[in-house]
Amino acid sequence: MHSALRLVGVGLTYWVLGTGAYAHQPPLTPNEMAAMMKGCDLIKTPNQKALCMGAVKKLKSNSDAENVGSVQKPSLTSIPLSFRGILIGVPKQRAALESLCLETAKRKEYCYEINPDQDKHLVDVQFGNIHVPLLDTRVGADGAINFIKGYGRNDELIQLASLLTEKFGEPKKELSTAHTRIGVAYEKLTYSWMDEKGNVLVVETRSVNVDSGSFMFASAAEMGKKTGEAAAVREALKGKL
């Protein structure tokens, strides 16, 4: 069940569900936006206040898009997802992964010890604008690259998302509120793409801590598993892709 927060200001009433805004209302005017922000400032509970602020920002984003006549583009891309030229979820890509590993591996034989469905760590890999010290990868029995994950600073990931948008088209974007262990609220951005085969790419700021996040490729086969990191991502993105 979703929690609901009611914002009232200058005769305006909006409902906020979960961490996002249910914004099917007409575009907000500047006065309406100011009234809602004032309503958020009156909330005493820190978590609810942060939730309110995040929701209002979402409403503003939706309103700005509607005011300029734009529409939300789908996250589905007709371009097959790939990492450094290696197609995701396509059989017989193991040799390409080995070649990528050999670029920086100090012990070359390590790159040929790739076992199906076991994590393989590549070091010092460049992806777009990000230098990744340690890259997690996983291949299937058919040689398909089913999982890739790397980490970076928030500013690097936002720039990476921009580069990936040029390649794969507009992603689905989400601004949500997360909390530290001591309850401090902060906002994080999630960019997600899905290709026609069901392979997924996710770039997320602040998924590790307040200063850093991650990017992840997962094949359709990996996303279909009941357990594992990709399965958790599938549940988090359910209804959003």
mmCIF file of C-alpha atoms in Angstrom:
data_model
loop_
_atom_site.group_PDB
_atom_site.id
_atom_site.type_symbol
_atom_site.label_atom_id
_atom_site.label_comp_id
_atom_site.label_asym_id
_atom_site.label_seq_id
_atom_site.Cartn_x
_atom_site.Cartn_y
_atom_site.Cartn_z
ATOM 1 C CA MET A 1 0.000 0.000 0.000
ATOM 2 C CA HIS A 2 1.328 3.450 -0.901
ATOM 3 C CA SER A 3 1.610 6.116 1.737
ATOM 4 C CA ALA A 4 -0.115 9.388 0.852
ATOM 5 C CA LEU A 5 0.895 12.912 1.704
ATOM 6 C CA ARG A 6 -1.518 15.772 1.154
ATOM 7 C CA LEU A 7 -0.117 19.176 0.277
ATOM 8 C CA VAL A 8 -2.419 22.143 0.724
ATOM 9 C CA GLY A 9 -1.479 25.699 -0.183
ATOM 10 C CA VAL A 10 -3.509 28.607 -1.499
ATOM 11 C CA GLY A 11 -6.421 26.332 -2.269
ATOM 12 C CA LEU A 12 -4.319 23.666 -4.052
ATOM 13 C CA THR A 13 -4.449 19.995 -3.144
ATOM 14 C CA TYR A 14 -2.121 17.311 -4.559
ATOM 15 C CA TRP A 15 -1.617 13.699 -3.575
ATOM 16 C CA VAL A 16 1.904 12.284 -3.393
ATOM 17 C CA LEU A 17 2.282 8.505 -3.548
ATOM 18 C CA GLY A 18 5.406 6.747 -2.299
ATOM 19 C CA THR A 19 8.448 8.789 -3.352
ATOM 20 C CA GLY A 20 6.950 10.207 -6.514
ATOM 21 C CA ALA A 21 4.195 12.585 -7.477
ATOM 22 C CA TYR A 22 0.940 11.529 -9.064
ATOM 23 C CA ALA A 23 0.835 14.433 -11.459
ATOM 24 C CA HIS A 24 -1.990 14.165 -13.967
ATOM 25 C CA GLN A 25 -3.080 17.711 -13.166
ATOM 26 C CA PRO A 26 -2.665 20.588 -15.638
ATOM 27 C CA PRO A 27 0.807 22.197 -15.687
ATOM 28 C CA LEU A 28 1.645 24.147 -12.548
ATOM 29 C CA THR A 29 1.924 27.930 -12.644
ATOM 30 C CA PRO A 30 4.845 29.668 -10.847
ATOM 31 C CA ASN A 31 2.475 30.850 -8.094
ATOM 32 C CA GLU A 32 1.142 27.332 -7.576
ATOM 33 C CA MET A 33 4.672 25.951 -7.394
ATOM 34 C CA ALA A 34 5.678 28.569 -4.826
ATOM 35 C CA ALA A 35 2.601 27.729 -2.743
ATOM 36 C CA MET A 36 3.477 24.028 -2.745
ATOM 37 C CA MET A 37 7.086 24.699 -1.732
ATOM 38 C CA LYS A 38 5.806 26.829 1.146
ATOM 39 C CA GLY A 39 3.577 23.936 2.183
ATOM 40 C CA CYS A 40 6.611 21.618 2.235
ATOM 41 C CA ASP A 41 8.487 24.033 4.513
ATOM 42 C CA LEU A 42 5.677 23.769 7.076
ATOM 43 C CA ILE A 43 6.136 20.005 7.485
ATOM 44 C CA LYS A 44 7.970 19.214 10.717
ATOM 45 C CA THR A 45 8.918 15.549 10.152
ATOM 46 C CA PRO A 46 12.262 15.459 8.246
ATOM 47 C CA ASN A 47 11.447 12.364 6.182
ATOM 48 C CA GLN A 48 8.041 13.678 5.164
ATOM 49 C CA LYS A 49 9.518 17.080 4.382
ATOM 50 C CA ALA A 50 12.146 15.505 2.111
ATOM 51 C CA LEU A 51 9.439 13.406 0.456
ATOM 52 C CA CYS A 52 7.400 16.532 -0.141
ATOM 53 C CA MET A 53 10.305 18.476 -1.653
ATOM 54 C CA GLY A 54 11.209 15.600 -3.960
ATOM 55 C CA ALA A 55 7.627 15.243 -5.118
ATOM 56 C CA VAL A 56 7.288 18.940 -5.861
ATOM 57 C CA LYS A 57 10.465 18.831 -7.955
ATOM 58 C CA LYS A 58 8.966 15.960 -9.934
ATOM 59 C CA LEU A 59 5.798 17.926 -10.449
ATOM 60 C CA LYS A 60 7.839 20.899 -11.637
ATOM 61 C CA SER A 61 9.731 18.704 -14.082
ATOM 62 C CA ASN A 62 6.505 17.274 -15.489
ATOM 63 C CA SER A 63 4.965 20.724 -15.624
ATOM 64 C CA ASP A 64 7.947 22.225 -17.461
ATOM 65 C CA ALA A 65 7.768 19.461 -20.061
ATOM 66 C CA GLU A 66 4.057 20.000 -20.624
ATOM 67 C CA ASN A 67 4.467 23.761 -20.848
ATOM 68 C CA VAL A 68 6.888 23.439 -23.766
ATOM 69 C CA GLY A 69 4.679 20.891 -25.481
ATOM 70 C CA SER A 70 7.067 17.962 -25.058
ATOM 71 C CA VAL A 71 6.046 14.418 -24.253
ATOM 72 C CA GLN A 72 7.808 11.729 -22.270
ATOM 73 C CA LYS A 73 9.777 9.466 -24.582
ATOM 74 C CA PRO A 74 9.704 5.730 -23.987
ATOM 75 C CA SER A 75 12.730 3.941 -22.551
ATOM 76 C CA LEU A 76 12.540 1.232 -25.237
ATOM 77 C CA THR A 77 15.426 1.565 -27.689
ATOM 78 C CA SER A 78 15.651 -0.074 -31.110
ATOM 79 C CA ILE A 79 19.448 -0.106 -30.776
ATOM 80 C CA PRO A 80 20.794 -3.325 -29.174
ATOM 81 C CA LEU A 81 22.489 -2.577 -25.852
ATOM 82 C CA SER A 82 26.238 -3.056 -25.857
ATOM 83 C CA PHE A 83 29.261 -2.413 -23.671
ATOM 84 C CA ARG A 84 32.456 -1.336 -25.445
ATOM 85 C CA GLY A 85 31.108 -2.923 -28.629
ATOM 86 C CA ILE A 86 30.163 -6.194 -26.890
ATOM 87 C CA LEU A 87 26.488 -6.979 -27.389
ATOM 88 C CA ILE A 88 24.562 -7.792 -24.215
ATOM 89 C CA GLY A 89 22.651 -11.092 -24.078
ATOM 90 C CA VAL A 90 23.975 -12.323 -27.439
ATOM 91 C CA PRO A 91 25.701 -15.758 -27.529
ATOM 92 C CA LYS A 92 29.381 -16.255 -28.373
ATOM 93 C CA GLN A 93 30.696 -12.999 -26.917
ATOM 94 C CA ARG A 94 33.178 -14.617 -24.537
ATOM 95 C CA ALA A 95 36.166 -13.984 -26.839
ATOM 96 C CA ALA A 96 35.314 -10.289 -26.933
ATOM 97 C CA LEU A 97 35.269 -10.217 -23.115
ATOM 98 C CA GLU A 98 38.625 -11.988 -23.024
ATOM 99 C CA SER A 99 40.090 -9.374 -25.373
ATOM 100 C CA LEU A 100 38.799 -6.579 -23.158
ATOM 101 C CA CYS A 101 40.332 -8.269 -20.125
ATOM 102 C CA LEU A 102 43.707 -8.679 -21.857
ATOM 103 C CA GLU A 103 44.001 -4.916 -22.402
ATOM 104 C CA THR A 104 44.908 -4.304 -18.757
ATOM 105 C CA ALA A 105 45.307 -7.666 -16.973
ATOM 106 C CA LYS A 106 48.739 -8.180 -15.430
ATOM 107 C CA ARG A 107 48.297 -11.962 -15.446
ATOM 108 C CA LYS A 108 47.108 -12.760 -18.977
ATOM 109 C CA GLU A 109 46.063 -16.345 -18.185
ATOM 110 C CA TYR A 110 43.491 -14.894 -15.795
ATOM 111 C CA CYS A 111 41.485 -13.665 -18.796
ATOM 112 C CA TYR A 112 40.989 -17.192 -20.130
ATOM 113 C CA GLU A 113 39.618 -18.505 -16.830
ATOM 114 C CA ILE A 114 36.043 -17.448 -17.486
ATOM 115 C CA ASN A 115 33.446 -19.825 -16.042
ATOM 116 C CA PRO A 116 29.712 -19.644 -16.853
ATOM 117 C CA ASP A 117 27.524 -17.877 -14.288
ATOM 118 C CA GLN A 118 30.480 -16.917 -12.094
ATOM 119 C CA ASP A 119 31.609 -13.350 -11.491
ATOM 120 C CA LYS A 120 34.657 -12.258 -13.468
ATOM 121 C CA HIS A 121 36.379 -9.052 -12.363
ATOM 122 C CA LEU A 122 38.137 -6.877 -14.921
ATOM 123 C CA VAL A 123 40.516 -4.125 -13.794
ATOM 124 C CA ASP A 124 41.169 -0.619 -15.102
ATOM 125 C CA VAL A 125 38.484 -0.550 -17.772
ATOM 126 C CA GLN A 126 37.490 2.681 -19.494
ATOM 127 C CA PHE A 127 33.788 3.140 -20.256
ATOM 128 C CA GLY A 128 32.776 6.434 -21.805
ATOM 129 C CA ASN A 129 34.061 9.146 -19.500
ATOM 130 C CA ILE A 130 34.569 6.814 -16.504
ATOM 131 C CA HIS A 131 37.708 4.923 -15.539
ATOM 132 C CA VAL A 132 36.456 1.817 -13.725
ATOM 133 C CA PRO A 133 39.062 0.293 -11.362
ATOM 134 C CA LEU A 134 37.051 -2.936 -10.964
ATOM 135 C CA LEU A 135 34.326 -4.093 -13.341
ATOM 136 C CA ASP A 136 32.010 -6.985 -12.429
ATOM 137 C CA THR A 137 31.032 -9.245 -15.351
ATOM 138 C CA ARG A 138 29.182 -12.532 -15.804
ATOM 139 C CA VAL A 139 28.778 -14.763 -18.867
ATOM 140 C CA GLY A 140 26.279 -17.538 -19.572
ATOM 141 C CA ALA A 141 26.924 -21.089 -20.750
ATOM 142 C CA ASP A 142 26.273 -19.892 -24.321
ATOM 143 C CA GLY A 143 28.970 -17.234 -24.046
ATOM 144 C CA ALA A 144 26.490 -14.365 -23.744
ATOM 145 C CA ILE A 145 27.468 -11.423 -21.555
ATOM 146 C CA ASN A 146 24.620 -11.415 -19.060
ATOM 147 C CA PHE A 147 25.813 -8.947 -16.436
ATOM 148 C CA ILE A 148 28.176 -5.982 -16.201
ATOM 149 C CA LYS A 149 28.443 -3.536 -13.325
ATOM 150 C CA GLY A 150 30.782 -0.662 -12.567
ATOM 151 C CA TYR A 151 30.928 2.297 -10.204
ATOM 152 C CA GLY A 152 31.658 5.995 -10.396
ATOM 153 C CA ARG A 153 31.136 9.403 -8.836
ATOM 154 C CA ASN A 154 27.732 11.019 -9.207
ATOM 155 C CA ASP A 155 28.978 13.708 -11.603
ATOM 156 C CA GLU A 156 30.688 11.064 -13.754
ATOM 157 C CA LEU A 157 27.512 8.991 -13.932
ATOM 158 C CA ILE A 158 25.381 11.957 -14.974
ATOM 159 C CA GLN A 159 27.855 12.675 -17.775
ATOM 160 C CA LEU A 160 27.878 8.970 -18.704
ATOM 161 C CA ALA A 161 24.072 8.980 -18.922
ATOM 162 C CA SER A 162 24.329 11.884 -21.346
ATOM 163 C CA LEU A 163 26.792 9.966 -23.533
ATOM 164 C CA LEU A 164 24.592 6.866 -23.461
ATOM 165 C CA THR A 165 21.577 8.964 -24.421
ATOM 166 C CA GLU A 166 23.413 10.002 -27.580
ATOM 167 C CA LYS A 167 23.966 6.333 -28.403
ATOM 168 C CA PHE A 168 20.740 4.629 -27.282
ATOM 169 C CA GLY A 169 18.234 7.475 -27.231
ATOM 170 C CA GLU A 170 16.259 9.013 -24.382
ATOM 171 C CA PRO A 171 16.095 6.885 -21.204
ATOM 172 C CA LYS A 172 13.339 6.727 -18.658
ATOM 173 C CA LYS A 173 14.371 9.137 -15.890
ATOM 174 C CA GLU A 174 13.315 9.035 -12.267
ATOM 175 C CA LEU A 175 14.112 11.281 -9.324
ATOM 176 C CA SER A 176 13.542 9.527 -6.012
ATOM 177 C CA THR A 177 14.325 10.003 -2.342
ATOM 178 C CA ALA A 178 16.627 7.692 -0.398
ATOM 179 C CA HIS A 179 17.914 7.788 3.181
ATOM 180 C CA THR A 180 21.193 7.187 4.948
ATOM 181 C CA ARG A 181 21.360 4.797 7.885
ATOM 182 C CA ILE A 182 20.867 7.709 10.252
ATOM 183 C CA GLY A 183 17.782 8.878 8.368
ATOM 184 C CA VAL A 184 19.202 11.777 6.343
ATOM 185 C CA ALA A 185 17.229 12.141 3.118
ATOM 186 C CA TYR A 186 18.832 12.740 -0.275
ATOM 187 C CA GLU A 187 17.727 12.536 -3.883
ATOM 188 C CA LYS A 188 19.033 10.098 -6.463
ATOM 189 C CA LEU A 189 18.635 9.952 -10.231
ATOM 190 C CA THR A 190 17.949 6.755 -12.164
ATOM 191 C CA TYR A 191 18.282 6.458 -15.942
ATOM 192 C CA SER A 192 17.082 3.232 -17.545
ATOM 193 C CA TRP A 193 16.975 1.780 -21.052
ATOM 194 C CA MET A 194 15.564 -1.488 -22.401
ATOM 195 C CA ASP A 195 16.211 -2.835 -25.880
ATOM 196 C CA GLU A 196 13.820 -4.879 -27.997
ATOM 197 C CA LYS A 197 15.183 -8.174 -26.617
ATOM 198 C CA GLY A 198 14.543 -7.131 -23.020
ATOM 199 C CA ASN A 199 18.148 -6.373 -22.083
ATOM 200 C CA VAL A 200 18.436 -3.529 -19.588
ATOM 201 C CA LEU A 201 20.882 -0.707 -18.868
ATOM 202 C CA VAL A 202 20.600 1.300 -15.643
ATOM 203 C CA VAL A 203 22.677 4.278 -14.525
ATOM 204 C CA GLU A 204 21.978 5.428 -10.978
ATOM 205 C CA THR A 205 23.527 8.171 -8.870
ATOM 206 C CA ARG A 206 23.919 7.722 -5.107
ATOM 207 C CA SER A 207 23.157 3.998 -5.247
ATOM 208 C CA VAL A 208 26.349 3.245 -3.283
ATOM 209 C CA ASN A 209 26.524 6.268 -0.991
ATOM 210 C CA VAL A 210 25.797 9.995 -1.103
ATOM 211 C CA ASP A 211 28.806 10.649 -3.368
ATOM 212 C CA SER A 212 28.778 7.689 -5.760
ATOM 213 C CA GLY A 213 26.593 5.337 -7.737
ATOM 214 C CA SER A 214 26.748 2.663 -10.409
ATOM 215 C CA PHE A 215 25.892 1.579 -13.935
ATOM 216 C CA MET A 216 24.642 -1.888 -14.823
ATOM 217 C CA PHE A 217 23.904 -3.924 -17.930
ATOM 218 C CA ALA A 218 21.745 -7.033 -17.494
ATOM 219 C CA SER A 219 20.547 -9.405 -20.199
ATOM 220 C CA ALA A 220 16.921 -10.472 -20.496
ATOM 221 C CA ALA A 221 17.977 -13.896 -19.207
ATOM 222 C CA GLU A 222 19.635 -12.344 -16.166
ATOM 223 C CA MET A 223 16.633 -10.108 -15.481
ATOM 224 C CA GLY A 224 14.404 -13.178 -15.556
ATOM 225 C CA LYS A 225 16.183 -14.875 -12.652
ATOM 226 C CA LYS A 226 14.356 -15.074 -9.336
ATOM 227 C CA THR A 227 17.372 -14.104 -7.264
ATOM 228 C CA GLY A 228 20.457 -11.951 -7.658
ATOM 229 C CA GLU A 229 21.226 -8.314 -8.228
ATOM 230 C CA ALA A 230 19.427 -8.071 -11.581
ATOM 231 C CA ALA A 231 16.296 -9.582 -10.039
ATOM 232 C CA ALA A 232 16.310 -6.863 -7.376
ATOM 233 C CA VAL A 233 16.702 -4.238 -10.097
ATOM 234 C CA ARG A 234 13.802 -5.794 -12.033
ATOM 235 C CA GLU A 235 11.546 -5.421 -9.020
ATOM 236 C CA ALA A 236 12.684 -1.847 -8.434
ATOM 237 C CA LEU A 237 12.001 -0.928 -12.063
ATOM 238 C CA LYS A 238 8.727 -2.838 -12.356
ATOM 239 C CA GLY A 239 6.230 -0.664 -14.191
ATOM 240 C CA LYS A 240 8.850 1.990 -14.949
ATOM 241 C CA LEU A 241 10.429 0.538 -18.103
#
